[in-house]
Amino acid sequence: MLRQIGRQPEGYLDQFWDLYARLPHETRRYVPRFLATLAIVEDPAQFGLTLPEPAPPLAFETVEIARATRLDAIERQLQLPGGTLQELNPELRRGATPRAPYPLRVPPGLGVPLLASLESLPLYTPPPQVEHGTHRVRAGETLSTIAARYGTSVDALVRLNRLRNAHRLAVGQRLQVPVRGGRGAASQPRTVVMVAPGESVEHVVAPGESLWQIAGRYGTTVERLRSDNQLRRDAVLQPGQRLVVRGSAP
C-alpha cells in the first residue's frame, strides 16, 4: 500500500477509496471488511444482530523468569491443562519463554511453585532461523532432487510453496527454498552447543535436519540421542519434533 501511495501525485489521495482500484485484491477486500466489522460492533442492532457478552477477563498473576522454557513443559510441571499458558500469554507465538527476563502470566497461586521448580525444567533451544531463497525449476528436476540440493525435505517444500501436487513441476517454475549461506539449510556450519553434565535442553527439529547434524551441534552422539529419545534406528525425524539432549557425564 505504501508503494502505491508513493506513486500518486501530491494531493491526489484524500481517502482510502481513491487508492482502491490500484491495490492488490486481498488488500482491497481487507479494508472494507474491517470497516464493516467496526460498524457492526458499534451498533449491532442496526443490522439485526445480537452480539454475545464479552468473556470475563482471565485471572492471573505475573512471575518473572529468565530461562528459555517450553510452555507445555511448564504446564506439565504445574499439572495444568494443555494450552492454559498459551491462552494467558498469546504473544509467545513460539510456545516458549525467551532467555531474557520475561513477565510470564500464570494462574493465581502458581507463581511460587513455578519458581521453585523452574531449574528442573529442560532448557528450550529455538530452531535456527531459516531464510528463504528462490529456485527456478530446470528440466528433469523433481521435488526430491531440489530438496536434496537444499538440505530439506519434500514435505517441507510442499508446505512452504503450498503445492497441491508434489509430482507436477513446470520448467521455469519458481519455488521458495530454505537457504543459509547460499547453499542450503544443511550446508551451513553451526557452533557447537555444549550441555553441562546433568543438564538437558530441548531441541526442535528444523526442516531437513538429521540426527547426525543435531548430534554434531551439541557435541554428542547419534546413539545417545536415539537412547535418550527412545528412537528406533529407522525413525524419520519430522520438522517441529522435539528431542531431549542431555549433557554427557564428566
PDB file of C-alpha atoms in Angstrom:
ATOM      1  CA  MET A   1       0.000   0.000   0.000  1.00  0.00           C
ATOM      2  CA  LEU A   2       2.842   2.404   0.815  1.00  0.00           C
ATOM      3  CA  ARG A   3       4.345   1.804  -2.622  1.00  0.00           C
ATOM      4  CA  GLN A   4       1.060   2.740  -4.285  1.00  0.00           C
ATOM      5  CA  ILE A   5       0.710   5.860  -2.135  1.00  0.00           C
ATOM      6  CA  GLY A   6       4.224   6.948  -3.118  1.00  0.00           C
ATOM      7  CA  ARG A   7       3.365   6.661  -6.820  1.00  0.00           C
ATOM      8  CA  GLN A   8       0.384   9.026  -6.661  1.00  0.00           C
ATOM      9  CA  PRO A   9       0.591  12.766  -7.455  1.00  0.00           C
ATOM     10  CA  GLU A  10       0.806  15.049  -4.444  1.00  0.00           C
ATOM     11  CA  GLY A  11      -2.634  15.959  -3.106  1.00  0.00           C
ATOM     12  CA  TYR A  12      -4.351  13.196  -5.081  1.00  0.00           C
ATOM     13  CA  LEU A  13      -5.266  10.996  -2.112  1.00  0.00           C
ATOM     14  CA  ASP A  14      -7.997  12.168   0.248  1.00  0.00           C
ATOM     15  CA  GLN A  15      -9.219   8.758   1.418  1.00  0.00           C
ATOM     16  CA  PHE A  16      -8.699   5.026   1.032  1.00  0.00           C
ATOM     17  CA  TRP A  17     -11.199   4.751  -1.834  1.00  0.00           C
ATOM     18  CA  ASP A  18      -9.031   6.982  -4.051  1.00  0.00           C
ATOM     19  CA  LEU A  19      -6.476   4.177  -3.975  1.00  0.00           C
ATOM     20  CA  TYR A  20      -8.890   1.231  -4.007  1.00  0.00           C
ATOM     21  CA  ALA A  21      -8.647   0.211  -7.674  1.00  0.00           C
ATOM     22  CA  ARG A  22      -4.838   0.189  -7.626  1.00  0.00           C
ATOM     23  CA  LEU A  23      -4.428  -2.162  -4.656  1.00  0.00           C
ATOM     24  CA  PRO A  24      -3.933  -5.944  -4.707  1.00  0.00           C
ATOM     25  CA  HIS A  25      -7.131  -7.965  -4.471  1.00  0.00           C
ATOM     26  CA  GLU A  26      -6.576  -9.165  -0.883  1.00  0.00           C
ATOM     27  CA  THR A  27      -5.887  -5.631   0.386  1.00  0.00           C
ATOM     28  CA  ARG A  28      -8.975  -4.273  -1.370  1.00  0.00           C
ATOM     29  CA  ARG A  29     -11.096  -6.859   0.409  1.00  0.00           C
ATOM     30  CA  TYR A  30      -9.491  -6.468   3.836  1.00  0.00           C
ATOM     31  CA  VAL A  31     -10.113  -2.768   4.494  1.00  0.00           C
ATOM     32  CA  PRO A  32     -13.866  -2.756   3.648  1.00  0.00           C
ATOM     33  CA  ARG A  33     -14.367  -5.858   5.776  1.00  0.00           C
ATOM     34  CA  PHE A  34     -12.527  -4.242   8.668  1.00  0.00           C
ATOM     35  CA  LEU A  35     -14.664  -1.093   8.407  1.00  0.00           C
ATOM     36  CA  ALA A  36     -17.827  -3.206   8.208  1.00  0.00           C
ATOM     37  CA  THR A  37     -16.806  -5.096  11.350  1.00  0.00           C
ATOM     38  CA  LEU A  38     -16.308  -1.817  13.225  1.00  0.00           C
ATOM     39  CA  ALA A  39     -19.759  -0.620  12.165  1.00  0.00           C
ATOM     40  CA  ILE A  40     -21.400  -3.869  13.306  1.00  0.00           C
ATOM     41  CA  VAL A  41     -19.664  -3.853  16.694  1.00  0.00           C
ATOM     42  CA  GLU A  42     -20.617  -0.217  17.267  1.00  0.00           C
ATOM     43  CA  ASP A  43     -24.350  -0.777  16.590  1.00  0.00           C
ATOM     44  CA  PRO A  44     -25.242  -4.460  16.049  1.00  0.00           C
ATOM     45  CA  ALA A  45     -28.999  -3.834  16.406  1.00  0.00           C
ATOM     46  CA  GLN A  46     -28.955  -1.705  13.263  1.00  0.00           C
ATOM     47  CA  PHE A  47     -28.014  -4.821  11.319  1.00  0.00           C
ATOM     48  CA  GLY A  48     -30.410  -7.155  13.148  1.00  0.00           C
ATOM     49  CA  LEU A  49     -27.634  -8.795  15.135  1.00  0.00           C
ATOM     50  CA  THR A  50     -27.156  -9.571  18.809  1.00  0.00           C
ATOM     51  CA  LEU A  51     -23.550  -9.950  19.877  1.00  0.00           C
ATOM     52  CA  PRO A  52     -22.598 -12.148  22.843  1.00  0.00           C
ATOM     53  CA  GLU A  53     -21.314 -10.542  26.000  1.00  0.00           C
ATOM     54  CA  PRO A  54     -17.512 -10.334  26.172  1.00  0.00           C
ATOM     55  CA  ALA A  55     -15.907 -13.132  28.159  1.00  0.00           C
ATOM     56  CA  PRO A  56     -14.778 -12.113  31.648  1.00  0.00           C
ATOM     57  CA  PRO A  57     -11.066 -11.295  31.904  1.00  0.00           C
ATOM     58  CA  LEU A  58      -8.808 -14.201  32.788  1.00  0.00           C
ATOM     59  CA  ALA A  59      -7.444 -14.269  36.335  1.00  0.00           C
ATOM     60  CA  PHE A  60      -3.659 -14.497  36.588  1.00  0.00           C
ATOM     61  CA  GLU A  61      -0.557 -13.452  38.459  1.00  0.00           C
ATOM     62  CA  THR A  62       2.756 -12.476  36.918  1.00  0.00           C
ATOM     63  CA  VAL A  63       6.086 -14.089  37.691  1.00  0.00           C
ATOM     64  CA  GLU A  64       9.389 -13.041  36.119  1.00  0.00           C
ATOM     65  CA  ILE A  65      11.518 -15.871  34.799  1.00  0.00           C
ATOM     66  CA  ALA A  66      14.861 -15.713  32.988  1.00  0.00           C
ATOM     67  CA  ARG A  67      15.007 -19.152  31.415  1.00  0.00           C
ATOM     68  CA  ALA A  68      14.024 -20.288  27.928  1.00  0.00           C
ATOM     69  CA  THR A  69      11.441 -23.000  28.589  1.00  0.00           C
ATOM     70  CA  ARG A  70       8.565 -24.523  26.635  1.00  0.00           C
ATOM     71  CA  LEU A  71       5.120 -23.511  27.887  1.00  0.00           C
ATOM     72  CA  ASP A  72       3.870 -27.084  27.623  1.00  0.00           C
ATOM     73  CA  ALA A  73       6.752 -28.248  29.855  1.00  0.00           C
ATOM     74  CA  ILE A  74       5.691 -25.704  32.488  1.00  0.00           C
ATOM     75  CA  GLU A  75       2.081 -26.858  32.163  1.00  0.00           C
ATOM     76  CA  ARG A  76       3.078 -30.461  32.792  1.00  0.00           C
ATOM     77  CA  GLN A  77       5.149 -29.427  35.811  1.00  0.00           C
ATOM     78  CA  LEU A  78       2.240 -27.440  37.290  1.00  0.00           C
ATOM     79  CA  GLN A  79      -0.357 -30.043  36.212  1.00  0.00           C
ATOM     80  CA  LEU A  80      -2.265 -27.529  34.095  1.00  0.00           C
ATOM     81  CA  PRO A  81      -4.498 -28.369  31.125  1.00  0.00           C
ATOM     82  CA  GLY A  82      -2.729 -28.039  27.797  1.00  0.00           C
ATOM     83  CA  GLY A  83      -2.974 -24.566  26.289  1.00  0.00           C
ATOM     84  CA  THR A  84      -3.527 -22.766  29.613  1.00  0.00           C
ATOM     85  CA  LEU A  85      -0.320 -20.726  29.456  1.00  0.00           C
ATOM     86  CA  GLN A  86      -0.652 -20.027  25.736  1.00  0.00           C
ATOM     87  CA  GLU A  87      -4.087 -18.533  26.416  1.00  0.00           C
ATOM     88  CA  LEU A  88      -2.656 -16.320  29.159  1.00  0.00           C
ATOM     89  CA  ASN A  89       0.420 -15.380  27.081  1.00  0.00           C
ATOM     90  CA  PRO A  90      -0.745 -15.259  23.433  1.00  0.00           C
ATOM     91  CA  GLU A  91       2.212 -13.058  22.480  1.00  0.00           C
ATOM     92  CA  LEU A  92       4.563 -16.047  22.934  1.00  0.00           C
ATOM     93  CA  ARG A  93       3.895 -17.362  19.452  1.00  0.00           C
ATOM     94  CA  ARG A  94       6.662 -19.970  19.591  1.00  0.00           C
ATOM     95  CA  GLY A  95       5.173 -21.524  22.709  1.00  0.00           C
ATOM     96  CA  ALA A  96       8.256 -20.799  24.810  1.00  0.00           C
ATOM     97  CA  THR A  97       9.686 -18.098  27.049  1.00  0.00           C
ATOM     98  CA  PRO A  98      12.753 -16.125  25.882  1.00  0.00           C
ATOM     99  CA  ARG A  99      16.153 -16.306  27.549  1.00  0.00           C
ATOM    100  CA  ALA A 100      15.892 -12.710  28.794  1.00  0.00           C
ATOM    101  CA  PRO A 101      13.836 -11.992  31.938  1.00  0.00           C
ATOM    102  CA  TYR A 102      10.187 -12.225  30.979  1.00  0.00           C
ATOM    103  CA  PRO A 103       6.967 -11.489  32.941  1.00  0.00           C
ATOM    104  CA  LEU A 104       5.032 -14.738  32.478  1.00  0.00           C
ATOM    105  CA  ARG A 105       1.331 -14.812  33.354  1.00  0.00           C
ATOM    106  CA  VAL A 106       0.264 -17.923  35.278  1.00  0.00           C
ATOM    107  CA  PRO A 107      -2.953 -18.916  37.094  1.00  0.00           C
ATOM    108  CA  PRO A 108      -3.276 -17.362  40.567  1.00  0.00           C
ATOM    109  CA  GLY A 109      -1.235 -19.086  43.254  1.00  0.00           C
ATOM    110  CA  LEU A 110       1.191 -20.841  40.892  1.00  0.00           C
ATOM    111  CA  GLY A 111       3.972 -18.253  40.678  1.00  0.00           C
ATOM    112  CA  VAL A 112       5.875 -19.505  43.733  1.00  0.00           C
ATOM    113  CA  PRO A 113       5.597 -23.226  42.789  1.00  0.00           C
ATOM    114  CA  LEU A 114       6.851 -22.378  39.294  1.00  0.00           C
ATOM    115  CA  LEU A 115       9.911 -20.544  40.575  1.00  0.00           C
ATOM    116  CA  ALA A 116      10.669 -23.404  42.964  1.00  0.00           C
ATOM    117  CA  SER A 117      10.668 -25.987  40.162  1.00  0.00           C
ATOM    118  CA  LEU A 118      11.984 -23.892  37.279  1.00  0.00           C
ATOM    119  CA  GLU A 119      15.555 -25.233  37.349  1.00  0.00           C
ATOM    120  CA  SER A 120      14.295 -28.794  36.894  1.00  0.00           C
ATOM    121  CA  LEU A 121      12.665 -27.963  33.551  1.00  0.00           C
ATOM    122  CA  PRO A 122      14.583 -28.572  30.302  1.00  0.00           C
ATOM    123  CA  LEU A 123      16.032 -25.551  28.548  1.00  0.00           C
ATOM    124  CA  TYR A 124      14.446 -24.662  25.222  1.00  0.00           C
ATOM    125  CA  THR A 125      16.698 -24.171  22.211  1.00  0.00           C
ATOM    126  CA  PRO A 126      14.832 -22.355  19.421  1.00  0.00           C
ATOM    127  CA  PRO A 127      15.230 -23.758  15.915  1.00  0.00           C
ATOM    128  CA  PRO A 128      17.724 -21.911  13.716  1.00  0.00           C
ATOM    129  CA  GLN A 129      16.260 -19.090  11.665  1.00  0.00           C
ATOM    130  CA  VAL A 130      15.747 -20.191   8.077  1.00  0.00           C
ATOM    131  CA  GLU A 131      15.892 -17.626   5.299  1.00  0.00           C
ATOM    132  CA  HIS A 132      14.059 -18.326   2.076  1.00  0.00           C
ATOM    133  CA  GLY A 133      15.553 -18.047  -1.365  1.00  0.00           C
ATOM    134  CA  THR A 134      14.126 -18.774  -4.806  1.00  0.00           C
ATOM    135  CA  HIS A 135      14.884 -21.789  -7.003  1.00  0.00           C
ATOM    136  CA  ARG A 136      13.867 -21.943 -10.664  1.00  0.00           C
ATOM    137  CA  VAL A 137      12.915 -25.457 -11.740  1.00  0.00           C
ATOM    138  CA  ARG A 138      15.034 -26.921 -14.525  1.00  0.00           C
ATOM    139  CA  ALA A 139      14.231 -29.703 -16.958  1.00  0.00           C
ATOM    140  CA  GLY A 140      14.397 -33.115 -15.274  1.00  0.00           C
ATOM    141  CA  GLU A 141      14.280 -31.784 -11.720  1.00  0.00           C
ATOM    142  CA  THR A 142      11.880 -33.172  -9.128  1.00  0.00           C
ATOM    143  CA  LEU A 143      10.983 -32.043  -5.637  1.00  0.00           C
ATOM    144  CA  SER A 144      13.192 -34.846  -4.324  1.00  0.00           C
ATOM    145  CA  THR A 145      16.291 -33.612  -6.150  1.00  0.00           C
ATOM    146  CA  ILE A 146      15.573 -29.989  -5.192  1.00  0.00           C
ATOM    147  CA  ALA A 147      15.033 -30.938  -1.545  1.00  0.00           C
ATOM    148  CA  ALA A 148      18.322 -32.866  -1.514  1.00  0.00           C
ATOM    149  CA  ARG A 149      20.174 -29.904  -3.019  1.00  0.00           C
ATOM    150  CA  TYR A 150      18.986 -27.533  -0.290  1.00  0.00           C
ATOM    151  CA  GLY A 151      19.189 -29.987   2.599  1.00  0.00           C
ATOM    152  CA  THR A 152      15.458 -30.055   3.266  1.00  0.00           C
ATOM    153  CA  SER A 153      12.557 -32.456   2.691  1.00  0.00           C
ATOM    154  CA  VAL A 154       9.861 -32.820   0.044  1.00  0.00           C
ATOM    155  CA  ASP A 155       7.157 -32.263   2.667  1.00  0.00           C
ATOM    156  CA  ALA A 156       8.814 -29.003   3.754  1.00  0.00           C
ATOM    157  CA  LEU A 157       8.874 -27.726   0.159  1.00  0.00           C
ATOM    158  CA  VAL A 158       5.243 -28.707  -0.371  1.00  0.00           C
ATOM    159  CA  ARG A 159       4.170 -26.797   2.746  1.00  0.00           C
ATOM    160  CA  LEU A 160       6.374 -23.791   2.044  1.00  0.00           C
ATOM    161  CA  ASN A 161       5.060 -23.414  -1.510  1.00  0.00           C
ATOM    162  CA  ARG A 162       1.507 -24.644  -0.818  1.00  0.00           C
ATOM    163  CA  LEU A 163       1.761 -27.156  -3.631  1.00  0.00           C
ATOM    164  CA  ARG A 164      -1.323 -29.224  -4.391  1.00  0.00           C
ATOM    165  CA  ASN A 165       0.567 -31.862  -6.344  1.00  0.00           C
ATOM    166  CA  ALA A 166       4.137 -32.727  -5.397  1.00  0.00           C
ATOM    167  CA  HIS A 167       4.653 -34.594  -8.684  1.00  0.00           C
ATOM    168  CA  ARG A 168       3.800 -31.767 -11.093  1.00  0.00           C
ATOM    169  CA  LEU A 169       6.516 -29.171 -11.597  1.00  0.00           C
ATOM    170  CA  ALA A 170       6.838 -26.900 -14.607  1.00  0.00           C
ATOM    171  CA  VAL A 171      10.163 -25.930 -16.126  1.00  0.00           C
ATOM    172  CA  GLY A 172      10.832 -22.337 -15.102  1.00  0.00           C
ATOM    173  CA  GLN A 173       8.533 -22.542 -12.084  1.00  0.00           C
ATOM    174  CA  ARG A 174       9.857 -20.615  -9.081  1.00  0.00           C
ATOM    175  CA  LEU A 175       9.938 -22.308  -5.690  1.00  0.00           C
ATOM    176  CA  GLN A 176      10.785 -20.911  -2.291  1.00  0.00           C
ATOM    177  CA  VAL A 177      13.568 -22.892  -0.630  1.00  0.00           C
ATOM    178  CA  PRO A 178      15.179 -22.685   2.823  1.00  0.00           C
ATOM    179  CA  VAL A 179      18.668 -21.259   2.416  1.00  0.00           C
ATOM    180  CA  ARG A 180      21.586 -20.459   4.688  1.00  0.00           C
ATOM    181  CA  GLY A 181      24.805 -19.031   3.310  1.00  0.00           C
ATOM    182  CA  GLY A 182      23.591 -19.587  -0.258  1.00  0.00           C
ATOM    183  CA  ARG A 183      23.982 -23.381  -0.365  1.00  0.00           C
ATOM    184  CA  GLY A 184      21.111 -24.748   1.646  1.00  0.00           C
ATOM    185  CA  ALA A 185      19.887 -25.376   5.152  1.00  0.00           C
ATOM    186  CA  ALA A 186      22.133 -28.356   5.813  1.00  0.00           C
ATOM    187  CA  SER A 187      25.375 -26.904   4.485  1.00  0.00           C
ATOM    188  CA  GLN A 188      25.991 -24.047   6.922  1.00  0.00           C
ATOM    189  CA  PRO A 189      28.372 -24.962   9.772  1.00  0.00           C
ATOM    190  CA  ARG A 190      26.951 -24.403  13.229  1.00  0.00           C
ATOM    191  CA  THR A 191      28.505 -23.522  16.548  1.00  0.00           C
ATOM    192  CA  VAL A 192      28.667 -26.485  18.923  1.00  0.00           C
ATOM    193  CA  VAL A 193      26.344 -26.008  21.910  1.00  0.00           C
ATOM    194  CA  MET A 194      27.768 -27.766  24.963  1.00  0.00           C
ATOM    195  CA  VAL A 195      25.239 -29.034  27.505  1.00  0.00           C
ATOM    196  CA  ALA A 196      26.540 -29.233  31.071  1.00  0.00           C
ATOM    197  CA  PRO A 197      26.628 -32.667  32.754  1.00  0.00           C
ATOM    198  CA  GLY A 198      23.322 -33.363  34.466  1.00  0.00           C
ATOM    199  CA  GLU A 199      21.554 -30.661  32.419  1.00  0.00           C
ATOM    200  CA  SER A 200      19.280 -31.126  29.422  1.00  0.00           C
ATOM    201  CA  VAL A 201      17.959 -28.942  26.626  1.00  0.00           C
ATOM    202  CA  GLU A 202      15.065 -29.360  24.245  1.00  0.00           C
ATOM    203  CA  HIS A 203      15.845 -29.152  20.533  1.00  0.00           C
ATOM    204  CA  VAL A 204      13.132 -28.522  17.929  1.00  0.00           C
ATOM    205  CA  VAL A 205      13.917 -30.304  14.665  1.00  0.00           C
ATOM    206  CA  ALA A 206      14.266 -27.926  11.703  1.00  0.00           C
ATOM    207  CA  PRO A 207      13.315 -28.945   8.134  1.00  0.00           C
ATOM    208  CA  GLY A 208      15.988 -31.191   6.656  1.00  0.00           C
ATOM    209  CA  GLU A 209      17.852 -31.851   9.919  1.00  0.00           C
ATOM    210  CA  SER A 210      19.201 -35.300  10.689  1.00  0.00           C
ATOM    211  CA  LEU A 211      20.243 -36.955  13.945  1.00  0.00           C
ATOM    212  CA  TRP A 212      23.842 -36.740  12.754  1.00  0.00           C
ATOM    213  CA  GLN A 213      23.600 -32.945  12.362  1.00  0.00           C
ATOM    214  CA  ILE A 214      21.878 -32.487  15.726  1.00  0.00           C
ATOM    215  CA  ALA A 215      24.424 -34.697  17.480  1.00  0.00           C
ATOM    216  CA  GLY A 216      27.254 -32.654  15.969  1.00  0.00           C
ATOM    217  CA  ARG A 217      25.643 -29.405  17.063  1.00  0.00           C
ATOM    218  CA  TYR A 218      25.520 -30.493  20.707  1.00  0.00           C
ATOM    219  CA  GLY A 219      28.760 -32.462  20.841  1.00  0.00           C
ATOM    220  CA  THR A 220      27.015 -35.769  21.489  1.00  0.00           C
ATOM    221  CA  THR A 221      26.440 -38.969  19.510  1.00  0.00           C
ATOM    222  CA  VAL A 222      23.615 -40.290  17.373  1.00  0.00           C
ATOM    223  CA  GLU A 223      23.332 -43.353  19.602  1.00  0.00           C
ATOM    224  CA  ARG A 224      22.962 -41.165  22.697  1.00  0.00           C
ATOM    225  CA  LEU A 225      20.178 -39.167  21.024  1.00  0.00           C
ATOM    226  CA  ARG A 226      18.399 -42.363  19.993  1.00  0.00           C
ATOM    227  CA  SER A 227      18.653 -43.763  23.515  1.00  0.00           C
ATOM    228  CA  ASP A 228      17.529 -40.585  25.315  1.00  0.00           C
ATOM    229  CA  ASN A 229      14.538 -40.136  22.992  1.00  0.00           C
ATOM    230  CA  GLN A 230      13.635 -43.818  22.529  1.00  0.00           C
ATOM    231  CA  LEU A 231      14.052 -43.607  18.760  1.00  0.00           C
ATOM    232  CA  ARG A 232      14.285 -46.673  16.539  1.00  0.00           C
ATOM    233  CA  ARG A 233      17.192 -46.914  14.115  1.00  0.00           C
ATOM    234  CA  ASP A 234      14.815 -46.399  11.177  1.00  0.00           C
ATOM    235  CA  ALA A 235      12.992 -43.445  12.778  1.00  0.00           C
ATOM    236  CA  VAL A 236      12.414 -40.458  10.472  1.00  0.00           C
ATOM    237  CA  LEU A 237      12.624 -37.015  12.074  1.00  0.00           C
ATOM    238  CA  GLN A 238       9.784 -34.580  11.423  1.00  0.00           C
ATOM    239  CA  PRO A 239      10.076 -30.757  11.376  1.00  0.00           C
ATOM    240  CA  GLY A 240       8.861 -29.437  14.722  1.00  0.00           C
ATOM    241  CA  GLN A 241       9.608 -32.695  16.544  1.00  0.00           C
ATOM    242  CA  ARG A 242      11.137 -32.106  19.988  1.00  0.00           C
ATOM    243  CA  LEU A 243      14.208 -34.005  21.146  1.00  0.00           C
ATOM    244  CA  VAL A 244      15.808 -34.039  24.584  1.00  0.00           C
ATOM    245  CA  VAL A 245      19.581 -33.521  24.529  1.00  0.00           C
ATOM    246  CA  ARG A 246      21.354 -34.442  27.759  1.00  0.00           C
ATOM    247  CA  GLY A 247      24.812 -33.364  28.842  1.00  0.00           C
ATOM    248  CA  SER A 248      27.471 -36.051  28.985  1.00  0.00           C
ATOM    249  CA  ALA A 249      28.697 -37.240  32.355  1.00  0.00           C
ATOM    250  CA  PRO A 250      32.058 -35.736  33.411  1.00  0.00           C
TER     251      PRO A 250
END
